[in-house]
Short mmCIF file of C-alpha atoms in Angstrom, two decimals:
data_model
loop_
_atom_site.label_atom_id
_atom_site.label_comp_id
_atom_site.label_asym_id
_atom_site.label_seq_id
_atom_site.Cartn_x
_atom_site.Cartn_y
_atom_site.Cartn_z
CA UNK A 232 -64.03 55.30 60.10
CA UNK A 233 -63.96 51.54 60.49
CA UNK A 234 -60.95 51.17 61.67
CA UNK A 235 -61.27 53.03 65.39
CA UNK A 236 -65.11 51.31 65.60
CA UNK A 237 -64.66 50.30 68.82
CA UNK A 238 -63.52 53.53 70.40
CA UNK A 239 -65.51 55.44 68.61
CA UNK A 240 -68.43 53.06 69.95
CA UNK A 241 -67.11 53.93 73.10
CA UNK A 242 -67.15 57.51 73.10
CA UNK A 243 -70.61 56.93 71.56
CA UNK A 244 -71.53 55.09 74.99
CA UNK A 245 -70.59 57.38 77.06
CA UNK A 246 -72.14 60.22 75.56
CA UNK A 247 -75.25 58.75 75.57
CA UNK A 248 -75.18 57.24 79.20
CA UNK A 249 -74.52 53.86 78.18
CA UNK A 250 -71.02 52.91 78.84
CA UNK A 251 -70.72 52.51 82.61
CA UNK A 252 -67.43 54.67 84.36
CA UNK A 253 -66.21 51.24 85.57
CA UNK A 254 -66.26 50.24 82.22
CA UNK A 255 -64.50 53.10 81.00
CA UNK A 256 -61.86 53.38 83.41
CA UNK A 257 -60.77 49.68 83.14
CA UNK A 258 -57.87 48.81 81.25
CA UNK A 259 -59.31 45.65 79.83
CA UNK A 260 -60.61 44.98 76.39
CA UNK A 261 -63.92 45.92 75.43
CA UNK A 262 -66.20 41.97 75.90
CA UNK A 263 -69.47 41.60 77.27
CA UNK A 264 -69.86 45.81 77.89
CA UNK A 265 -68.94 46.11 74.73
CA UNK A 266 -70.93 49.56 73.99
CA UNK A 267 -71.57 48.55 70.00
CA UNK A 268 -74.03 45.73 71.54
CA UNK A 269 -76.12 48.73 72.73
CA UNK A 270 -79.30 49.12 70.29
CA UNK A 271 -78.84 52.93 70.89
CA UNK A 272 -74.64 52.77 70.08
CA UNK A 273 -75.68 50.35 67.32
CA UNK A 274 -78.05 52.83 65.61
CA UNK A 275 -76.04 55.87 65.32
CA UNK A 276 -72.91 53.94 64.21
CA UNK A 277 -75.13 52.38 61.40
CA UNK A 278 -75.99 55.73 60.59
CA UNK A 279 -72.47 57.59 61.07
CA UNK A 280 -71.63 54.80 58.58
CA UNK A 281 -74.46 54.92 55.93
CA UNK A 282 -75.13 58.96 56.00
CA UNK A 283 -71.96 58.90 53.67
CA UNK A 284 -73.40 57.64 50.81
CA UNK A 285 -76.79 58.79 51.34
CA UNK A 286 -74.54 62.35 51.39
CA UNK A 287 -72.81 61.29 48.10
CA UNK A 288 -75.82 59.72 46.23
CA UNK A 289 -78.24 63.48 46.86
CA UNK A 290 -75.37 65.73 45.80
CA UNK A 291 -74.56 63.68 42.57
CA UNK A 292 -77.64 64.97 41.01
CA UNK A 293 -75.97 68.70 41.35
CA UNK A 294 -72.87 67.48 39.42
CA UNK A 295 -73.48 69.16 36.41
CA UNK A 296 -75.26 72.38 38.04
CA UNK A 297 -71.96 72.84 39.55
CA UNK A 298 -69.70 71.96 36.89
CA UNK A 299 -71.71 74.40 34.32
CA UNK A 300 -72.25 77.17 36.90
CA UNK A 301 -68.91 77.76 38.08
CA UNK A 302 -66.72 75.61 35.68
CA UNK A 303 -65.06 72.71 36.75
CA UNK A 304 -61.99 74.33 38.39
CA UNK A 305 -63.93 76.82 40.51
CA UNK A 306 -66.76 74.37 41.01
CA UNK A 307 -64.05 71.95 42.39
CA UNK A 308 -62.97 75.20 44.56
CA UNK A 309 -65.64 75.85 46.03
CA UNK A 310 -66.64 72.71 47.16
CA UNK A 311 -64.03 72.45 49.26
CA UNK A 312 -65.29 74.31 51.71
CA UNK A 313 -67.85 71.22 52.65
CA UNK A 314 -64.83 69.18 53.26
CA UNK A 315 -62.99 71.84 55.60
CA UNK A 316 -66.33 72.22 57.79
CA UNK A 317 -67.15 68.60 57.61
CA UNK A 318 -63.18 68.01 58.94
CA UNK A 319 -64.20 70.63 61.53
CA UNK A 320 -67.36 68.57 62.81
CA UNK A 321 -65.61 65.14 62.71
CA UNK A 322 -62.38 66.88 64.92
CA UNK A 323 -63.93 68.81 67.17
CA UNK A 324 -66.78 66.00 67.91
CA UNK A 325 -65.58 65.54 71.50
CA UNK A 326 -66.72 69.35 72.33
CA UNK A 327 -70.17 68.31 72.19
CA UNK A 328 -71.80 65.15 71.44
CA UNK A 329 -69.86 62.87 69.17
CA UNK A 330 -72.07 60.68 67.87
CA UNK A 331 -74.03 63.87 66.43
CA UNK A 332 -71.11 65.92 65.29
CA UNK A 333 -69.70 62.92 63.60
CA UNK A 334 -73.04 62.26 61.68
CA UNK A 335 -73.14 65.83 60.64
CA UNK A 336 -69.62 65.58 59.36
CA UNK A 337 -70.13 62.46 57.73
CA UNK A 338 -73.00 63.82 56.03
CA UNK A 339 -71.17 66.90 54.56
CA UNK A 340 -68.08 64.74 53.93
CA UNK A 341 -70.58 62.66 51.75
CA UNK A 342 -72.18 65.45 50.13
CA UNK A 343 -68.77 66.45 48.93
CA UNK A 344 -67.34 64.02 47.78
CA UNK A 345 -70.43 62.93 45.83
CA UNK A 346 -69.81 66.33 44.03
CA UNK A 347 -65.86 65.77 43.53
CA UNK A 348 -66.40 62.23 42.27
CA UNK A 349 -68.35 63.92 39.35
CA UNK A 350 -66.53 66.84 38.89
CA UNK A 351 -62.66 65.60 38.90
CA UNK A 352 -63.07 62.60 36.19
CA UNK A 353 -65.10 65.36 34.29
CA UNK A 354 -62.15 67.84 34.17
CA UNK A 355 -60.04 65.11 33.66
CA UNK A 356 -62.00 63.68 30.36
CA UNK A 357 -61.84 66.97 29.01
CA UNK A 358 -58.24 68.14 29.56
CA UNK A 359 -56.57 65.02 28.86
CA UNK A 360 -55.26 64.16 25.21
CA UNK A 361 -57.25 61.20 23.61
CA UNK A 362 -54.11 58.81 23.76
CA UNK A 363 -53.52 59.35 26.90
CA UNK A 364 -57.21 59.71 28.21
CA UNK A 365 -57.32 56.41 29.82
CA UNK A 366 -54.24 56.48 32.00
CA UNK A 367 -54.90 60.22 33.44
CA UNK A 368 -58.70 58.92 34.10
CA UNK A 369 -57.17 56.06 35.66
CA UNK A 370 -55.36 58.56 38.06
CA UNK A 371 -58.96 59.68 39.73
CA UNK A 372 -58.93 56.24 41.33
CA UNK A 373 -54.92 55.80 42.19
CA UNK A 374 -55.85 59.13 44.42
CA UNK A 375 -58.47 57.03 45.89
CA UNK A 376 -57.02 53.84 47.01
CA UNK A 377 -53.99 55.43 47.92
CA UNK A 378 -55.97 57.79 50.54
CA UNK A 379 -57.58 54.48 51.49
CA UNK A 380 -54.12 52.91 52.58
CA UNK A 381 -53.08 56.12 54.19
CA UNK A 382 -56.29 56.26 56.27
CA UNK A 383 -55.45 52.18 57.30
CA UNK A 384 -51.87 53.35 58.62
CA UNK A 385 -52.77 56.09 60.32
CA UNK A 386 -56.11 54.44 61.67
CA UNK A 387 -53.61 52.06 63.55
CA UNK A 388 -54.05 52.16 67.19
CA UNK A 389 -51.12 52.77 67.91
CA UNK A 390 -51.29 55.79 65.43
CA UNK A 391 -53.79 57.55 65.84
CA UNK A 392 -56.79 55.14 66.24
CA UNK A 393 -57.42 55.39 69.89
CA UNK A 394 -59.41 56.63 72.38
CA UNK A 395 -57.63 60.21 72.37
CA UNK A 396 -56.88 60.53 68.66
CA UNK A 397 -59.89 59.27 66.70
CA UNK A 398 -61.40 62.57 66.36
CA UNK A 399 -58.14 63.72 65.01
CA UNK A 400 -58.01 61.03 62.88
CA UNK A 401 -61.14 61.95 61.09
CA UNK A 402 -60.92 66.10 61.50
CA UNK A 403 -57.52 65.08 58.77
CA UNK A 404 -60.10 64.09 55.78
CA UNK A 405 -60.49 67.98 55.60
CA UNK A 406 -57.02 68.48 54.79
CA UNK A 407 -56.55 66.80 51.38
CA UNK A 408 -59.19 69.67 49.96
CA UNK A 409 -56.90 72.31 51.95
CA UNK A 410 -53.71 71.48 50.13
CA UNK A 411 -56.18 71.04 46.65
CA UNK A 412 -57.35 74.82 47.53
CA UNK A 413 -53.75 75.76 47.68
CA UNK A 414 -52.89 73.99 43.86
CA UNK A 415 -55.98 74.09 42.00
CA UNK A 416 -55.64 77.58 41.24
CA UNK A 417 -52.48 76.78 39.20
CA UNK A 418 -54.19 74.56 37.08
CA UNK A 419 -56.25 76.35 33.83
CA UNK A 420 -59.97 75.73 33.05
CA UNK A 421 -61.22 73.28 31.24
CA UNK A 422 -60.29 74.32 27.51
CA UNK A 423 -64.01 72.65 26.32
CA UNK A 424 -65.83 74.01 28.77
CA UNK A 425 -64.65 77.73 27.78
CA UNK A 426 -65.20 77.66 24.44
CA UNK A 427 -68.06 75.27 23.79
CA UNK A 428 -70.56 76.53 26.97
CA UNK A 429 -69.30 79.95 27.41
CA UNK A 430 -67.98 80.65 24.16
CA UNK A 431 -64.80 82.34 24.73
CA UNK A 432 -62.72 81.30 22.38
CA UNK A 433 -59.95 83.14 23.34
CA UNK A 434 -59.65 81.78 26.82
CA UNK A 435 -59.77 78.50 25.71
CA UNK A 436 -57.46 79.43 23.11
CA UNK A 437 -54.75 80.19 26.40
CA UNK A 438 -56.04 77.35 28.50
CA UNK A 439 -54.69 75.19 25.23
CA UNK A 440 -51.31 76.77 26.07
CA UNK A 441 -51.08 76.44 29.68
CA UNK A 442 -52.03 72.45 29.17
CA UNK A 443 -49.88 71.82 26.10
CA UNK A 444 -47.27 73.97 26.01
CA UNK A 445 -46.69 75.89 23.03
CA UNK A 446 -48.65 74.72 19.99
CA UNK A 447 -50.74 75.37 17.20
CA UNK A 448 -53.70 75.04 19.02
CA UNK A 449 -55.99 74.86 15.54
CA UNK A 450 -56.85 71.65 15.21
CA UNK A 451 -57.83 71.31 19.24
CA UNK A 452 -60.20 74.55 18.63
CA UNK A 453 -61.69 73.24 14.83
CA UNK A 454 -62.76 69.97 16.98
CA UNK A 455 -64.39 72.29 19.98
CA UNK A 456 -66.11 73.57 17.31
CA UNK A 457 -67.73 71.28 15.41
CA UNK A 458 -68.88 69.69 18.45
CA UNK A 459 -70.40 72.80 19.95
CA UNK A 460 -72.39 73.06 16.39
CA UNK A 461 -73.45 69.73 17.44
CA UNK A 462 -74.73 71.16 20.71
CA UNK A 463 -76.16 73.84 19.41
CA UNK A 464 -78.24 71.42 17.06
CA UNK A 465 -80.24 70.10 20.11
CA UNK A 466 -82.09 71.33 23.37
CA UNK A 467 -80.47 71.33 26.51
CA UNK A 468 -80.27 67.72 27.88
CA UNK A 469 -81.31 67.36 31.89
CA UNK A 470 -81.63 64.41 33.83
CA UNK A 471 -85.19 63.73 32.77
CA UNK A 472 -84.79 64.09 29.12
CA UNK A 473 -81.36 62.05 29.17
CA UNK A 474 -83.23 58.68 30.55
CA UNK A 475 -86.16 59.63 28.04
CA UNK A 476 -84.57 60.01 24.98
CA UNK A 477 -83.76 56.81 22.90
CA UNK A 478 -80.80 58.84 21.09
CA UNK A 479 -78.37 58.31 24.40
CA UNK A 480 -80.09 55.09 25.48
CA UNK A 481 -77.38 52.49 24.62
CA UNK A 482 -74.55 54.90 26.48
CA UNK A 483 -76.63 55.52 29.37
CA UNK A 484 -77.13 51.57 30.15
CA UNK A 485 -73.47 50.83 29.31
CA UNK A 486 -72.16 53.89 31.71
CA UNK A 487 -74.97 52.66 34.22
CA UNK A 488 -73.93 48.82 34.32
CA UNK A 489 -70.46 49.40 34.70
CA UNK A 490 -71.22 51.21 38.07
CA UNK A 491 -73.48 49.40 39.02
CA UNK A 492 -70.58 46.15 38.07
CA UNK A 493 -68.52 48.30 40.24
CA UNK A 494 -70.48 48.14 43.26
CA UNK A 495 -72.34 44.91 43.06
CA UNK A 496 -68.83 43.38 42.64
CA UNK A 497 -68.46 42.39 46.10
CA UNK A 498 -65.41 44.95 46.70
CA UNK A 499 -67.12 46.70 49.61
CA UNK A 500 -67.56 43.69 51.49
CA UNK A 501 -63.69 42.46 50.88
CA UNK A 502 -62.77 46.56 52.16
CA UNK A 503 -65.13 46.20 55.33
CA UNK A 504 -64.85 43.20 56.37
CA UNK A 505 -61.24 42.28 55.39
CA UNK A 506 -60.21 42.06 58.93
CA UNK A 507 -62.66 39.77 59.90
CA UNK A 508 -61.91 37.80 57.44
CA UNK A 509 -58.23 37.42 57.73
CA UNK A 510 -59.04 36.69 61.64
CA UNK A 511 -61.52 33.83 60.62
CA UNK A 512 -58.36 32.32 58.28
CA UNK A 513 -55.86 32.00 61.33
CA UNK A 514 -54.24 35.38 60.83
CA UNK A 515 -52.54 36.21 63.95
CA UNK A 516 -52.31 40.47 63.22
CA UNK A 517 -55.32 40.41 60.53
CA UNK A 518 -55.12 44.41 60.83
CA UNK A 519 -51.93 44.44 59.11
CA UNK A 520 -53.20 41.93 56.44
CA UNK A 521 -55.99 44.38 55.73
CA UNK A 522 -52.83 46.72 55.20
CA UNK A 523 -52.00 44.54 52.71
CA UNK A 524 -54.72 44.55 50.68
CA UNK A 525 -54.65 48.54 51.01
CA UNK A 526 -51.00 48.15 49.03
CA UNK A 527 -51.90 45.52 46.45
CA UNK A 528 -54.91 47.96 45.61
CA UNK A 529 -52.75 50.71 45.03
CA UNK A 530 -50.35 48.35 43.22
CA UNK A 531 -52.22 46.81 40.59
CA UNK A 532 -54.46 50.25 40.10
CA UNK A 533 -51.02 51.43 38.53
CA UNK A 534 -50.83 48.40 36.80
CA UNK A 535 -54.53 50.28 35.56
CA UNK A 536 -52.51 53.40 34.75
CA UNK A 537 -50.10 51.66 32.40
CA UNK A 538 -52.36 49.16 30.45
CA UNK A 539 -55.76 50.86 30.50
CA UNK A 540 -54.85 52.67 27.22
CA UNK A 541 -53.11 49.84 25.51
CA UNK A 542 -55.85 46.84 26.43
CA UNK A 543 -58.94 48.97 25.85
CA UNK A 544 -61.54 49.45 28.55
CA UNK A 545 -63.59 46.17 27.23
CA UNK A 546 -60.64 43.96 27.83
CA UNK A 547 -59.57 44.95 30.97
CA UNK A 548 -63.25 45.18 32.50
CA UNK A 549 -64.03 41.63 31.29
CA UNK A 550 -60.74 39.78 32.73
CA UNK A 551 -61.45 42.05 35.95
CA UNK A 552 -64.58 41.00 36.34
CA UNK A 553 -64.21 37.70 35.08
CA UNK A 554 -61.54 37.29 37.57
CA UNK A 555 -62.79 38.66 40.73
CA UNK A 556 -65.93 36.17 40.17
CA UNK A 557 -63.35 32.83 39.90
CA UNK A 558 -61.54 34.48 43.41
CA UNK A 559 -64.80 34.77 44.78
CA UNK A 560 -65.59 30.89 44.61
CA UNK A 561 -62.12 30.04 45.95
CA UNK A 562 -62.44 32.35 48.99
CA UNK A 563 -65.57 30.68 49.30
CA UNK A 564 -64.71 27.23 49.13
CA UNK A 565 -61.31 28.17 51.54
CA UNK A 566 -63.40 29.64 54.37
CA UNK A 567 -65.99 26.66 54.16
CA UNK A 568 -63.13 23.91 54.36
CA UNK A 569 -60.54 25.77 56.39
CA UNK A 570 -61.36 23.53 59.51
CA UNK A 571 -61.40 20.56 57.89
CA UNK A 572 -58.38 21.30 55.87
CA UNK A 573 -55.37 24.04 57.52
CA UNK A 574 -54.00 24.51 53.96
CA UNK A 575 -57.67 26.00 52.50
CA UNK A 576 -56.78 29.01 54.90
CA UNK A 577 -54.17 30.36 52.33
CA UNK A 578 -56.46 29.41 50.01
CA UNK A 579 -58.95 32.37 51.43
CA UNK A 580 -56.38 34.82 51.82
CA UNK A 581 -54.47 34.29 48.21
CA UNK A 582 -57.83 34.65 46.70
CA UNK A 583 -58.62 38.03 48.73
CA UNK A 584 -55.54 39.13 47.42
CA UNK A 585 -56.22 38.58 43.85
CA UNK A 586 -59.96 39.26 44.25
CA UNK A 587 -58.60 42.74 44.94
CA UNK A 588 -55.88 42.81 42.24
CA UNK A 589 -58.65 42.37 39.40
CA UNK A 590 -60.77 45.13 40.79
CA UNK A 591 -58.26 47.50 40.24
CA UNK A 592 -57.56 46.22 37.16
CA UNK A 593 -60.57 47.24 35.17
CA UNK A 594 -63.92 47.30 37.41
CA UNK A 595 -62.37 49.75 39.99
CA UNK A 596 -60.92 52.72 37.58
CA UNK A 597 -62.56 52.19 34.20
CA UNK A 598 -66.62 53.62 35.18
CA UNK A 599 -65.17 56.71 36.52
CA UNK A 600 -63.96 58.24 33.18
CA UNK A 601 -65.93 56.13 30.35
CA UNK A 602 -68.78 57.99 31.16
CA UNK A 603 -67.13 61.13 29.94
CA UNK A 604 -65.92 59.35 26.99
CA UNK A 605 -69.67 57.86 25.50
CA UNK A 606 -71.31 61.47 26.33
CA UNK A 607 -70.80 64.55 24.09
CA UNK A 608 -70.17 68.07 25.46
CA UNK A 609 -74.22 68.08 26.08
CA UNK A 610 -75.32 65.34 27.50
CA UNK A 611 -72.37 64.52 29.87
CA UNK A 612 -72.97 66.41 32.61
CA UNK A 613 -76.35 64.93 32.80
CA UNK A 614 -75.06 61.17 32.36
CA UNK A 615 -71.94 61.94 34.66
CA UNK A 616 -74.28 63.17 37.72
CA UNK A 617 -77.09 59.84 36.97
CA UNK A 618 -73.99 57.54 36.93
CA UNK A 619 -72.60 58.79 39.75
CA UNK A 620 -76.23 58.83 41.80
CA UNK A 621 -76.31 55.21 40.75
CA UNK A 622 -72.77 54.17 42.17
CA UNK A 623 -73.63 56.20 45.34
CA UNK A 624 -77.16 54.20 45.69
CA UNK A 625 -75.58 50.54 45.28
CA UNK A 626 -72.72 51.76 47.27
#
């Protein structure tokens, strides 16, 4: 959604009486009538912007009601249909009243995906094998940043970021959870989840089979079951009693840190405001520098993918975050002295670049899947939905 702002401030001015038709009809760029000066256009594109995470950070708490209601293939499923009809709202938005239908869409959208980003790195944590846990975690984010390059592309103006394909533009988030519709039915339930909550030992017995070809399947099922004894051995763990009890304490402020690490990180700020940053340092086309960063994201998160399982998860967050604070200071100290000095402009933009490389080194993938790893078949749905709420709320 950021990058058509200005024509989707636009549309927003018009449709609330703000944007003049001499304004509207002229072919020159937006200045002084700039609609997004409006306090009116200003408030419901704050709000178009922040209802996303406010969507995300309510529906995180139903993470594991989901997940242990319908299982995490079907609950996956049927979540999709918030994406469709929140596709629907954001496409259609020009039928009506934009700036409402694209709040109401943004507000489902976020509602959804603050259910998938629960739900997938659960399935995930409990279908992969244990050596290769890390990497196939890992892939949760890949799908992420490389939707986030995808969307800069195609959010060109030229593309379809302009004043008659925006809406377009963002009806297409719908289709990702179209084609999932389509394939997750070919994928088999989560083996744990059959035979440790539902018991069906059988089932999980095939799901084995389907996910690991054939096997003796034995030693997979003699883990599943010592660990639902372990279950059995205590009460049902919610929300409530997961922050209360001193038992889970340690995991619960490791998972919660490294989200909160995650967010607090500065990334968001480097993702939003990349282009006004890159026009600050003397880039001449700073859109396509934001580009940039959109591929060395989805670069070094494969870089993720390949060492996340042979550096450990301590390693890699440490030299992430160790390294995105030392880029930090230099894209400080570039942007203060660029005017004084022409060269400290490459300064700013080298350290973007690696400021970005570390994130997706360790801070970036790692949160998503530990928290399935430091949480037993009990406890994680509960610790899964509070770390997610907590990533959604510093978001």
């Amino acid at each position: 959604i950021n990058a058509p702002q200005k024509v989707i401030e636009k549309s927003y001015g018009q449709s609330l009486g703000v944007w003049t038709e001499r304004a509207a009809g002229s072919s020159e760029n937006i200045t002084e009538e700039d609609p997004g000066h409006h306090p009116s256009v200003i408030m419901y594109w704050s709000l178009s912007v922040s209802i996303f995470s406010i969507g995300g950070m309510v529906s995180s708490f139903l993470v594991g009601f989901v997940g242990d209601l319908k299982g995490r293939v079907k609950g996956m499923l049927m979540v999709n249909v918030l994406a469709v009809a929140a596709g629907l709202l954001m496409g259609l938005c020009k039928m009506w009243k934009p700036h409402i239908m694209v709040i109401s869409g943004r507000a489902v959208m976020g509602f959804y995906c603050g259910l998938t980003s629960g739900l997938v790195p659960m399935y995930i944590g409990e279908i992969a094998p244990k050596a290769y846990r890390g990497a196939l975690g890992t892939l949760h984010q890949l799908a992420v940043v490389i939707g986030i390059l995808i969307s800069q592309i195609i959010g060109l103006d030229f593309v379809l970021g302009n004043d008659q394909m925006w809406p377009l533009l963002l009806g297409l988030s719908g289709a990702p959870a179209i084609l999932q519709s389509l394939l997750l039915p070919l994928c088999p339930e989560s083996p744990r989840y059959l035979y440790i909550l539902l018991g069906k030992e059988q089932e999980a017995r095939k799901s084995l089979y389907r996910l690991k070809g054939p096997h003796d399947p034995t030693i997979d099922l003699e883990e599943m079951r010592r660990e639902k004894e372990e279950a059995n051995k205590e009460d049902k763990v919610s929300i409530f009693s997961l922050i209360s009890s001193s038992v889970y304490r340690k995991q619960l402020v490791v998972a919660l840190m490294m989200h909160l690490s995650q967010q607090l990180s500065g990334i968001n700020a480097i993702f939003y405001y990349s282009t006004a940053i890159f026009s600050r340092a003397g880039v001449s086309h700073p859109v396509y520098a934001t580009i940039g960063v959109g591929v060395i994201n989805t670069i070094f998160t494969l870089v993720s993918v390949a060492l996340v399982d042979r550096a450990g998860r301590r390693t890699l967050t440490l030299v992430g975050l160790g390294g995105m604070c030392c880029c930090a200071v230099a894209m400080t100290v570039g942007l203060k002295l660029q005017n004084e000095y022409s060269w400290m402009s490459y300064v700013s933009m080298s350290a973007i670049f690696l400021f970005v490389s570390f994130f997706e080194i360790g801070p970036g993938p790692i949160p998503w899947f530990i928290v399935a790893e430091l949480f037993s078949q009990g406890p994680r749905p509960a610790a899964i939905a509070l770390a997610g709420c907590c990533n959604w709320t510093s978001n």
